[in-house]
Tab-separated table of C-alpha atoms in Angstrom:
chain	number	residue	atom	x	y	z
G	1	UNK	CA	0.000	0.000	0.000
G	2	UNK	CA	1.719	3.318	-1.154
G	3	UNK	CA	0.142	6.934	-1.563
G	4	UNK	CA	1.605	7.779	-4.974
G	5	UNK	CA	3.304	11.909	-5.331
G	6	UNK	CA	2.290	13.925	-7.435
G	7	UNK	CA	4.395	16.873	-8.916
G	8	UNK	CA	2.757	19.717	-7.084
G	9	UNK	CA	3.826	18.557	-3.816
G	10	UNK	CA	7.291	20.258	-4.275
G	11	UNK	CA	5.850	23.539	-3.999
G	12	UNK	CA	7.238	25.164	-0.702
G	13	UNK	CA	5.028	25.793	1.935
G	14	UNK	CA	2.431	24.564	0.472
G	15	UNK	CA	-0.476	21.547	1.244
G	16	UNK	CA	-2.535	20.457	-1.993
G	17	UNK	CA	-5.755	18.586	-0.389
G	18	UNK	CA	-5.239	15.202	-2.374
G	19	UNK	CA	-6.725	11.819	-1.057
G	20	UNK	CA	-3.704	11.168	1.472
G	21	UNK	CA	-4.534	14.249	3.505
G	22	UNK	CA	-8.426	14.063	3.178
G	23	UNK	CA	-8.094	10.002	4.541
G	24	UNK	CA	-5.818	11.627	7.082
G	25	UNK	CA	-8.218	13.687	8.496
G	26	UNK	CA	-11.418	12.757	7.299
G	27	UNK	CA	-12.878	13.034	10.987
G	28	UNK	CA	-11.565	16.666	11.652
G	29	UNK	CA	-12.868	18.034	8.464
G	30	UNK	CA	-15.932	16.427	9.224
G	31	UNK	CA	-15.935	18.199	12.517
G	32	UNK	CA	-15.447	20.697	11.021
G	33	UNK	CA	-18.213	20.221	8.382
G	34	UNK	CA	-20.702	20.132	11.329
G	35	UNK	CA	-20.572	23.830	12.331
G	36	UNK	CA	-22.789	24.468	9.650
G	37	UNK	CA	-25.159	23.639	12.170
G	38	UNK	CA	-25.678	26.388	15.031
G	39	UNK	CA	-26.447	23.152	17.933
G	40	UNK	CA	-23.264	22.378	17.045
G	41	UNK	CA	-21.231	25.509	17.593
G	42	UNK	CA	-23.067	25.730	20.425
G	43	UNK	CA	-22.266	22.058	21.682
G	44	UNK	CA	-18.491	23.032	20.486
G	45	UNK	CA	-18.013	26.117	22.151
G	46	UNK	CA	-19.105	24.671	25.467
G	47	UNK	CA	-16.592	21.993	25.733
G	48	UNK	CA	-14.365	21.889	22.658
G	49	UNK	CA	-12.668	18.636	24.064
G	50	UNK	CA	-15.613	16.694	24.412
G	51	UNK	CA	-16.827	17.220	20.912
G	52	UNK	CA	-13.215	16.616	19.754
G	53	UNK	CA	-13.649	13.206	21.327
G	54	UNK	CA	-16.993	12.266	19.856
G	55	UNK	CA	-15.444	12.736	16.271
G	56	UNK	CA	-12.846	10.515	18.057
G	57	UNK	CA	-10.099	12.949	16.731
G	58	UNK	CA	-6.411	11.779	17.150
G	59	UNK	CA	-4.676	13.458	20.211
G	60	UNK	CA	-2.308	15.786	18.151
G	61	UNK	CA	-5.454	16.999	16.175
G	62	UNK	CA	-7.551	17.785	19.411
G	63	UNK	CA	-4.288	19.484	20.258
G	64	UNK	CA	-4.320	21.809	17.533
G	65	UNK	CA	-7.708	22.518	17.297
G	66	UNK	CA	-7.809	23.370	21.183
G	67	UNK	CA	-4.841	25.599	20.388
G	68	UNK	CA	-6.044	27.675	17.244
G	69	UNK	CA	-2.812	26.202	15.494
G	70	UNK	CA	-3.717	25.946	12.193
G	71	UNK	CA	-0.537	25.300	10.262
G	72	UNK	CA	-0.412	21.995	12.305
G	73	UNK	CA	-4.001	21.456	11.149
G	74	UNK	CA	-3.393	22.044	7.914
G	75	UNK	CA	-0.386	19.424	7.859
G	76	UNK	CA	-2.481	16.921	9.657
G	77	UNK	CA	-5.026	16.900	6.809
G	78	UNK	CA	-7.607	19.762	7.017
G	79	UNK	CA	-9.319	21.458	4.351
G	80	UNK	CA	-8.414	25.076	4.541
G	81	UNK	CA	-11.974	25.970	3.800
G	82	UNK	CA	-13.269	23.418	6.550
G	83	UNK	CA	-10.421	24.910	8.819
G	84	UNK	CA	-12.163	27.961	8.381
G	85	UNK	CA	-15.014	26.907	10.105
G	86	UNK	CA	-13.122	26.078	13.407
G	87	UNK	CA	-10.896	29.648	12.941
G	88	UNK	CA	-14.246	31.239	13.835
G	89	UNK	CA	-14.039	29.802	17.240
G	90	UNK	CA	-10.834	31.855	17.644
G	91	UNK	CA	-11.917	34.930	16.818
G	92	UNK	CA	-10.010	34.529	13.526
G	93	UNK	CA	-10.572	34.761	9.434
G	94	UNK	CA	-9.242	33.788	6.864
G	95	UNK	CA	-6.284	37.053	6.555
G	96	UNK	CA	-5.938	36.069	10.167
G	97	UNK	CA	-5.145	32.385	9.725
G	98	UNK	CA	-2.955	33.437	6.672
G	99	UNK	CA	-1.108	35.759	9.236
G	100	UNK	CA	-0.628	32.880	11.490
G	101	UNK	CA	0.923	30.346	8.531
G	102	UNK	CA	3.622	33.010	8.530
G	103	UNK	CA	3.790	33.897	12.498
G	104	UNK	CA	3.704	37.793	11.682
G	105	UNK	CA	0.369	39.572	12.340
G	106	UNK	CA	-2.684	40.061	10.657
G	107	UNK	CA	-1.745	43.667	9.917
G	108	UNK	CA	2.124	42.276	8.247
G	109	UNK	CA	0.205	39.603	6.469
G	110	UNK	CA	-1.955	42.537	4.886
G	111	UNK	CA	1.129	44.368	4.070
G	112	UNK	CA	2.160	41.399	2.287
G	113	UNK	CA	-1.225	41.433	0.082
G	114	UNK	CA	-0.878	45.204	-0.848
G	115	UNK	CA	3.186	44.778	-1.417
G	116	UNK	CA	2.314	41.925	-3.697
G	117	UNK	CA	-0.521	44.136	-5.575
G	118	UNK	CA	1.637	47.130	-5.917
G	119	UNK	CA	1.711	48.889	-9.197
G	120	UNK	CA	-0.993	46.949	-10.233
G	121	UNK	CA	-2.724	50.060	-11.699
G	122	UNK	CA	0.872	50.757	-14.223
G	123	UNK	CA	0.366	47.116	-15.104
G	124	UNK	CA	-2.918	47.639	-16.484
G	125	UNK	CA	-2.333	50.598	-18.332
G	126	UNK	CA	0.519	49.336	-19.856
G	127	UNK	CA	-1.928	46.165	-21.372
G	128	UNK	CA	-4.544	48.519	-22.063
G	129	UNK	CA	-8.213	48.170	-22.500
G	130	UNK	CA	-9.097	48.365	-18.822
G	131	UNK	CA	-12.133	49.821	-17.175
G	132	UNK	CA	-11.146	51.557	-14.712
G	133	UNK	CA	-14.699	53.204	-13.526
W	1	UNK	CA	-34.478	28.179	-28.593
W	2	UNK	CA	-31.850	28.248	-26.019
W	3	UNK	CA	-29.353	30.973	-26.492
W	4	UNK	CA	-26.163	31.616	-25.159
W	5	UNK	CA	-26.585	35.359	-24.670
W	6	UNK	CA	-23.134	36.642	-22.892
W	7	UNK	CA	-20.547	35.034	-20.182
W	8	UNK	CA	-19.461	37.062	-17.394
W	9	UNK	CA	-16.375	36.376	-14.520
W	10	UNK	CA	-16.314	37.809	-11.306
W	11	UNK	CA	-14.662	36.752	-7.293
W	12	UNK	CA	-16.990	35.274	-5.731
W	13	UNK	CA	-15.120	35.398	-1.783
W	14	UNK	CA	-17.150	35.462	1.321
W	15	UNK	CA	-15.354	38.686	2.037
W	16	UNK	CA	-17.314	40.662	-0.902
W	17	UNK	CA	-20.659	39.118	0.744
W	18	UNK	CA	-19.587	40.916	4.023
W	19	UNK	CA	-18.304	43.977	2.765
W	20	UNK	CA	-22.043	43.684	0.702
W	21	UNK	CA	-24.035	42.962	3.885
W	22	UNK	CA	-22.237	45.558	5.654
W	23	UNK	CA	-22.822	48.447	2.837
W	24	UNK	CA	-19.390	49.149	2.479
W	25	UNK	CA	-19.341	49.758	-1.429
W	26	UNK	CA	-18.041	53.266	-1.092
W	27	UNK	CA	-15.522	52.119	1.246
W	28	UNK	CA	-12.220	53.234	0.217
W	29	UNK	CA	-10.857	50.018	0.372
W	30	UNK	CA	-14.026	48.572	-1.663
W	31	UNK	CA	-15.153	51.137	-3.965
W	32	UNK	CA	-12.661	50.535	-7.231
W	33	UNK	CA	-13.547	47.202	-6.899
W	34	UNK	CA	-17.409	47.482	-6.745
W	35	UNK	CA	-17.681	50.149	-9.533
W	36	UNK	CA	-15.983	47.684	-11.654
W	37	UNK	CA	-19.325	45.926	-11.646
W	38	UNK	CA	-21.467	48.722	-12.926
W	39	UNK	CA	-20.917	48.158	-16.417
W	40	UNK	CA	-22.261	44.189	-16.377
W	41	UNK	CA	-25.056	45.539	-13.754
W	42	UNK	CA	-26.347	47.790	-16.638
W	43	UNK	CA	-25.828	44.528	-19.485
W	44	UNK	CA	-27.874	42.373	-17.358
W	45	UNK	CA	-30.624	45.150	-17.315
W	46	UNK	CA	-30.465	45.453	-20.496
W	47	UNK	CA	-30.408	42.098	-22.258
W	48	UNK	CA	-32.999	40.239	-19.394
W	49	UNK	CA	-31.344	36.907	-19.103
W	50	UNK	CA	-33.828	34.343	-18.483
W	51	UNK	CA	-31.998	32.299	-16.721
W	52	UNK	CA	-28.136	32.257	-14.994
W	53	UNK	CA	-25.843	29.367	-15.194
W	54	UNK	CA	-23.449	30.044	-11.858
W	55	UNK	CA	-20.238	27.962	-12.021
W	56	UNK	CA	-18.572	27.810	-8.983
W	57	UNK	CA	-17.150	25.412	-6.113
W	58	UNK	CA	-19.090	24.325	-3.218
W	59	UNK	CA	-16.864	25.166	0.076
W	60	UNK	CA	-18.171	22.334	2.091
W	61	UNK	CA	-21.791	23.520	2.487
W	62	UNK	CA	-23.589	21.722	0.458
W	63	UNK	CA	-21.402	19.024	-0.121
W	64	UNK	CA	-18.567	17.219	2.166
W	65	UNK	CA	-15.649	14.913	1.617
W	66	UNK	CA	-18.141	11.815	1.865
W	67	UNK	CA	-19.654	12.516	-1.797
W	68	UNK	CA	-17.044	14.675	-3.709
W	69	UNK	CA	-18.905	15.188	-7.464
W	70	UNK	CA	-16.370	16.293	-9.938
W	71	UNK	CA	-18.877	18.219	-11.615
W	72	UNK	CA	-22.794	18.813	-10.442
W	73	UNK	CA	-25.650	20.517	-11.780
W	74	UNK	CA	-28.859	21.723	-9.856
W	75	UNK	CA	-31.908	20.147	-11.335
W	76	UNK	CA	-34.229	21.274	-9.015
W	77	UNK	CA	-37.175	24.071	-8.835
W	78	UNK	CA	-35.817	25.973	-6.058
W	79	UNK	CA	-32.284	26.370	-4.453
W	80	UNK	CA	-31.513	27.987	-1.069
W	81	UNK	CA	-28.493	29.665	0.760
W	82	UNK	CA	-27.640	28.382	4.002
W	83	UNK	CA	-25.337	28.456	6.983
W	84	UNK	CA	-22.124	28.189	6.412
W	85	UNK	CA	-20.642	28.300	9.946
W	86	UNK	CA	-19.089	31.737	10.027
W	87	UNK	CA	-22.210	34.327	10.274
W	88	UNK	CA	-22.339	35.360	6.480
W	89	UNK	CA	-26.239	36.457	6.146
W	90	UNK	CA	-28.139	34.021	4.236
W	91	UNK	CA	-30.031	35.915	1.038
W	92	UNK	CA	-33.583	34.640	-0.386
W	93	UNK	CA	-33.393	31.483	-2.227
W	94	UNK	CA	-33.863	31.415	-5.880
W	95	UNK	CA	-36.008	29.761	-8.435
W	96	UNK	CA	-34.250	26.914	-10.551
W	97	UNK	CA	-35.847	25.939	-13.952
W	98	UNK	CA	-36.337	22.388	-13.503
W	99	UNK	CA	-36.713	21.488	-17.309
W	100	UNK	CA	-33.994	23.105	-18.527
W	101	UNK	CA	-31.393	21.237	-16.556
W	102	UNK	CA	-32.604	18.228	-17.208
W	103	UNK	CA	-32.185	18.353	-20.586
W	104	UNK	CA	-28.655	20.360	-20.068
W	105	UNK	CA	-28.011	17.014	-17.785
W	106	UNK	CA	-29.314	14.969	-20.217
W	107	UNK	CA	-27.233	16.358	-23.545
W	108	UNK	CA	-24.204	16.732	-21.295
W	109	UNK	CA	-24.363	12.865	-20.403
W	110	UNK	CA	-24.691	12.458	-23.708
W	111	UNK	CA	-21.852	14.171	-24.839
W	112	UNK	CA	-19.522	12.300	-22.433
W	113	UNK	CA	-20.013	14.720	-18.965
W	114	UNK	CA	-20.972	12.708	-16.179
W	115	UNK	CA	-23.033	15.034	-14.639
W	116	UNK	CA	-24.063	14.412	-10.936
W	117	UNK	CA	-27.859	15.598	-10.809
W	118	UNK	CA	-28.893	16.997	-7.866
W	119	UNK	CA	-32.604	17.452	-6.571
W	120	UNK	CA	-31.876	19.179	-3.514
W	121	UNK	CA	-28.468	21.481	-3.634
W	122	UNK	CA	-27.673	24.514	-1.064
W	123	UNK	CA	-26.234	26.872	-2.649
W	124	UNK	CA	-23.003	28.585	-0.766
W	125	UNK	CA	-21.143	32.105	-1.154
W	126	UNK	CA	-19.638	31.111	-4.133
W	127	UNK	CA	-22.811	31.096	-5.881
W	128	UNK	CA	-24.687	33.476	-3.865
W	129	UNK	CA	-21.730	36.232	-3.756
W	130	UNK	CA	-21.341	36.373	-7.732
W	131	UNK	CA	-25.436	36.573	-7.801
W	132	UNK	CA	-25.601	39.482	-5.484
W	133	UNK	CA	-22.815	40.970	-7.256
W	134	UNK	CA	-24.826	41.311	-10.270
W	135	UNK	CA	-28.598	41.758	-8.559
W	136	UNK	CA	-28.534	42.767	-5.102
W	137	UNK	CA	-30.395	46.248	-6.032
W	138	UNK	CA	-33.811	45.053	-7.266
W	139	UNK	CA	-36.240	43.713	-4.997
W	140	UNK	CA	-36.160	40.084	-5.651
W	141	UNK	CA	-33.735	37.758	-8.320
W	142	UNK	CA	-34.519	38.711	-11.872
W	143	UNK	CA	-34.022	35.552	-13.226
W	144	UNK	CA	-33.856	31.914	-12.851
W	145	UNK	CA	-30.701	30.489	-11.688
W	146	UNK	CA	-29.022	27.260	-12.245
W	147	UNK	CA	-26.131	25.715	-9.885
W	148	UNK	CA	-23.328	24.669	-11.646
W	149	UNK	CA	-20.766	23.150	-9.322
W	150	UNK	CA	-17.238	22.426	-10.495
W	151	UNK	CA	-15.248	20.572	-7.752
W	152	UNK	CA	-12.069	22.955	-7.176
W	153	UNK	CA	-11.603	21.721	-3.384
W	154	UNK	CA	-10.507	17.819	-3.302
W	155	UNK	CA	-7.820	16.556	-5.473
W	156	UNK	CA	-7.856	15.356	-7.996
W	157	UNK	CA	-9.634	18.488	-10.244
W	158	UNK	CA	-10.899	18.583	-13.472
W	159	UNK	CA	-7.953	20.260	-15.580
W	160	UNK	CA	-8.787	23.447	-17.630
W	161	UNK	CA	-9.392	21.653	-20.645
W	162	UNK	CA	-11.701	19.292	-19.398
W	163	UNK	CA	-13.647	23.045	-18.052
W	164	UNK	CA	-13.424	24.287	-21.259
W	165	UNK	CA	-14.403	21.257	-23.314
W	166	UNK	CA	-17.375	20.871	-20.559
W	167	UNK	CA	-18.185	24.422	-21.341
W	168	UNK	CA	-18.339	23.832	-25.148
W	169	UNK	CA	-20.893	20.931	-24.390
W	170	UNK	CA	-22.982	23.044	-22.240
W	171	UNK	CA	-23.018	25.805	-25.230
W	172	UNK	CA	-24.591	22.953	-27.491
W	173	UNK	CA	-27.242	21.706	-24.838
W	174	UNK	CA	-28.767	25.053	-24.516
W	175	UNK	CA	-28.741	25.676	-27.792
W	176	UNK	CA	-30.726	22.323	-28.262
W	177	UNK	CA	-33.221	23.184	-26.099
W	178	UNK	CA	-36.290	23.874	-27.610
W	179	UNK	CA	-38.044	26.321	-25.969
W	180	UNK	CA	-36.868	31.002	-26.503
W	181	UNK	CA	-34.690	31.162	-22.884
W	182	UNK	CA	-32.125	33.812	-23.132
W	183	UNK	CA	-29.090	32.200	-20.933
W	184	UNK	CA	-25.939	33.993	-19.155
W	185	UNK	CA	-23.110	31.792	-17.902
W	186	UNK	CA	-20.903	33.220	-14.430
W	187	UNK	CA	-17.775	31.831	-14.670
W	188	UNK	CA	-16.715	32.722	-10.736
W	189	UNK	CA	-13.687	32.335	-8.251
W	190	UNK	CA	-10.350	33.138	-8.897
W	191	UNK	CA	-7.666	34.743	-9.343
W	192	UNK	CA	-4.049	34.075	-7.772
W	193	UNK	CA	-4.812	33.374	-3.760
W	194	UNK	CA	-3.161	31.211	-1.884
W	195	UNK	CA	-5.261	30.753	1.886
W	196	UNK	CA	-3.366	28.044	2.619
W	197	UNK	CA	0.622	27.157	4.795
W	198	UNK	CA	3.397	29.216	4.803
W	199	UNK	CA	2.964	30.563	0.905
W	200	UNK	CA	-0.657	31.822	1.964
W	201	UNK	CA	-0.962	35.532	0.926
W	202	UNK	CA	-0.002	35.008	-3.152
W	203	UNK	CA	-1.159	37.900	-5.198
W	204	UNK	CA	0.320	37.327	-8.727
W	205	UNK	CA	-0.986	40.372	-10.700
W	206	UNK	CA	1.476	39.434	-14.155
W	207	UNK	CA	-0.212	35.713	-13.965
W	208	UNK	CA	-3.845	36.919	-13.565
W	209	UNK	CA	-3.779	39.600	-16.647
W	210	UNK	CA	-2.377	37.078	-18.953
W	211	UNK	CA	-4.851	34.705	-17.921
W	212	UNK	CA	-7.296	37.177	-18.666
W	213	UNK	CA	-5.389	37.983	-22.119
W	214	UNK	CA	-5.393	33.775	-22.630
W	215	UNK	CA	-9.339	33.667	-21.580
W	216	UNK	CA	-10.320	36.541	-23.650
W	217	UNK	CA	-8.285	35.939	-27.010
W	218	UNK	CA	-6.769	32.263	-26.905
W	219	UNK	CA	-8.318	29.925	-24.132
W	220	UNK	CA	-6.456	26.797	-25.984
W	221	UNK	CA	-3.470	28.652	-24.410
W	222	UNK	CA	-4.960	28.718	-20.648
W	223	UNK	CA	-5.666	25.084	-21.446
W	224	UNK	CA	-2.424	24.144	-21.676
W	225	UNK	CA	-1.655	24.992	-18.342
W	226	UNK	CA	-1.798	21.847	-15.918
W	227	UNK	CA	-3.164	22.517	-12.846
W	228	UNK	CA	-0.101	22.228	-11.035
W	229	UNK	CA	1.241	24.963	-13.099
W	230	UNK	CA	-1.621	27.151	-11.859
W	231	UNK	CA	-1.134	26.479	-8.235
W	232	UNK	CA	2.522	27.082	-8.429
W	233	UNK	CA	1.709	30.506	-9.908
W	234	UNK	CA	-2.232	31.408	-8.665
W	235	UNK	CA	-1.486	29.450	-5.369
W	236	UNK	CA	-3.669	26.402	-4.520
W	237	UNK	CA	-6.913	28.466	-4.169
W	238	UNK	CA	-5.968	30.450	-7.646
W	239	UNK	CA	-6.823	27.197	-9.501
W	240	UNK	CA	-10.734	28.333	-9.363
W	241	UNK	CA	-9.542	29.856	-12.400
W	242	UNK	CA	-10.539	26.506	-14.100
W	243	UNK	CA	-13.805	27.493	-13.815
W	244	UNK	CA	-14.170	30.327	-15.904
W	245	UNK	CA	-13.322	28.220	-18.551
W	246	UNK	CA	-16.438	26.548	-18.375
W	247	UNK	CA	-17.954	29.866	-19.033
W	248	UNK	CA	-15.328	30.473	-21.968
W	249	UNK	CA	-16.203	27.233	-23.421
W	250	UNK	CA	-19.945	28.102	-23.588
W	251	UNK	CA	-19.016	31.140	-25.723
W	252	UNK	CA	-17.818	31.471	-29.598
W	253	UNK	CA	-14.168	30.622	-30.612
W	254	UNK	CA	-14.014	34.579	-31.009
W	255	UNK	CA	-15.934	36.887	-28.382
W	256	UNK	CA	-16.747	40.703	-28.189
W	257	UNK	CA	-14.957	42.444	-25.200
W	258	UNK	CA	-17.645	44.491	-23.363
W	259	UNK	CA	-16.093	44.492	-20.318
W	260	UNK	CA	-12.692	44.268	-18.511
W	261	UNK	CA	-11.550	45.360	-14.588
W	262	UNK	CA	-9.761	43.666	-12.265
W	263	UNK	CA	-8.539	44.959	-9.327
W	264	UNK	CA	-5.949	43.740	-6.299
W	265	UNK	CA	-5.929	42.776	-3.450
W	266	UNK	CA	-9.451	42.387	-2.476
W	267	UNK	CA	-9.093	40.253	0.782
W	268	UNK	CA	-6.681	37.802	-0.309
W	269	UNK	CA	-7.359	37.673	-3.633
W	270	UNK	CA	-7.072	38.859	-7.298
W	271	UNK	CA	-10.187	39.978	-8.758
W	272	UNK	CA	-11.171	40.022	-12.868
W	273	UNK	CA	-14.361	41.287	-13.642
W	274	UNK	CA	-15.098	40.087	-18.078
W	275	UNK	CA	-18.280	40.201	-19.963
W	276	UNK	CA	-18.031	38.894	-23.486
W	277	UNK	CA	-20.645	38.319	-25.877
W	278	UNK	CA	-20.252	35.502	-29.446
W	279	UNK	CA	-18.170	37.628	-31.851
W	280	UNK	CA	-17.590	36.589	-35.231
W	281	UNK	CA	-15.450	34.021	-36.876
């Protein structure tokens, strides 16, 4: 029994959801999966350990989750739009969590979205044909 | 007869469904990118679609890891919004056209697209952002809608080609419907974002106008792009992308430009805003 690679998984920094990660963590993305559901965030919130258990989620996951650390999540197998789910629980979004992959702040990791904008404007004069309202 | 009337891209990221809850158009940080809309607002007033084909990715709302559909089409008379977990307002639900998509399922099937058919199918911000985008100022939806999910989320994807070819098909099952329904396709997601590990915050501005460029004037070349190309440029999240090539499919080989904006970063993303209409060969 081998999980085959694939060539994307070179990419630094980087975790493509393929089959190996979703068997991986099948259980925390389903966890995940049930905050659609208001009972459940409610359930959740009152003893996050508890419902960790009843999705029978491996220690090191339960870990994580308990701890808001979603890099570790995210190389144990979730979904980054499942993980999203849970970052609501810490008071987190999505520019937050991508703040926390790099361990600067949310307000850095913003910086890092306009830097990598910048000029965009020149770019699109140069190519022409534009609306730019 | 069915007619493919005009194809239109736009974001379709929970953060423009806040920022549209919340009224913050005129925001500084918001307004270039809304007013990049007003052009396709005042299209869709124009030409009446009948009905809207919405291609996007479900983000675990509708569907889970259980079931993963590769691609899925809403064949039901009514589709509704829903909770997604993390306090985006839910909008009214809209009305499906039933017949249509069972003969677009049908023809598609038939032209080698195994189509999962689905009967009951909440519809998430990736549908329901792009639809607000275009209709939030009237007092209910204008027009019928049809769900059109392309699985973006669970590896293995579709490639681009496969979008583009699926796109193609859907242009001939629409045209073979019988009945006068005036269709527009929403190609949404996309551009480069990356949410995900320590490469989460990718904004490739260079990447997203030549996609654009490809998508606009030569979509065999965006075709040739494997998806792992994509991600390694776009980021993993950038590969939405795929899906407006459904909508580019559903067009002619050569389109009229009515429309082009695109504007960075909104959230985490790169946002193109095309409308295109069949040009001539």
């Amino acid at each position: 029994m081998v999980w085959q690679k694939h060539d994307y998984e070179d990419i630094p920094g980087t975790y493509v959801f393929n089959g190996e990660r979703s068997n991986a963590a099948y259980n925390l993305n389903k966890m995940a999966y049930s905050f659609n559901s208001e009972a459940n965030r409610n359930e959740f919130a009152a003893d996050m350990d508890a419902y960790c258990r009843k999705f029978k989620l491996s220690d090191e996951q339960r870990t994580a989750v308990l701890e808001g650390d979603f890099l570790k999540l995210l190389q144990l197998g979730g979904n980054v739009y499942f993980l999203a789910k849970i970052a609501v629980f810490h008071g987190m979004n999505m520019q937050d969590a991508g703040a926390q992959f790099h361990k600067i702040t949310t307000d850095e990791f913003r910086q890092i979205l306009l830097d990598n904008a910048e000029g965009f404007e020149d770019k699109l004069q140069k190519r022409g044909g534009y609306w730019h309202g | 007869m069915g007619k493919v009337i005009g194809g239109l891209t736009t974001s379709h990221i929970p953060a423009v469904g806040n920022a549209m809850a919340s009224k913050l158009e005129n925001d500084p940080y918001w307004k270039r990118f809304f007013d990049g809309y007003t052009p396709v607002i005042e299209w869709l007033e124009e030409v009446k679609p009948d009905v809207a084909i919405v291609v996007y990715n479900d983000h675990g709302l509708n569907f889970f890891l259980d079931t993963v559909p590769t691609f899925a089409i809403g064949c039901a008379e009514q589709y509704q919004n829903d909770d997604e977990g993390w306090g985006i307002p839910t909008t009214a639900s809209f009305e499906g056209d039933a017949p249509l998509s069972w003969h677009l399922a049908e023809s598609l099937i038939d032209q080698g697209f195994d189509m999962t058919m689905c009967q009951e199918m909440k519809v998430d911000h990736g549908c329901v952002v792009p639809m607000s985008l275009m209709f939030r100022h009237l007092p209910e939806w204008p027009c019928k809608m049809i769900p059109l999910a392309v699985n973006t989320v669970q590896h293995p994807l579709p490639s681009g080609q496969r979008c583009y070819d699926l796109g193609k098909a859907l242009r001939k099952a629409i045209e073979s419907y019988p009945e006068d329904t005036k269709v527009v396709v929403f190609g949404t997601g996309g551009l480069s974002h990356q949410l995900q590990g320590e490469r989460s915050g990718i904004i490739d501005v260079e990447f997203d106008l030549e996609c654009m460029d490809y998508i606009i004037n030569d979509p065999e070349k965006m075709c040739a792009f494997s998806n792992t190309e994509i991600m390694r440029k776009a980021g993993t999240e950038g590969i939405e992308v795929i899906m407006w090539m459904v909508m580019r499919g559903a067009l002619a080989p050569n389109v009229n430009l009515l429309h082009k904006h695109y504007h960075a970063p909104i959230s985490n993303t790169g946002a193109g805003v095309l409308l295109m209409t069949d040009g001539t060969d």
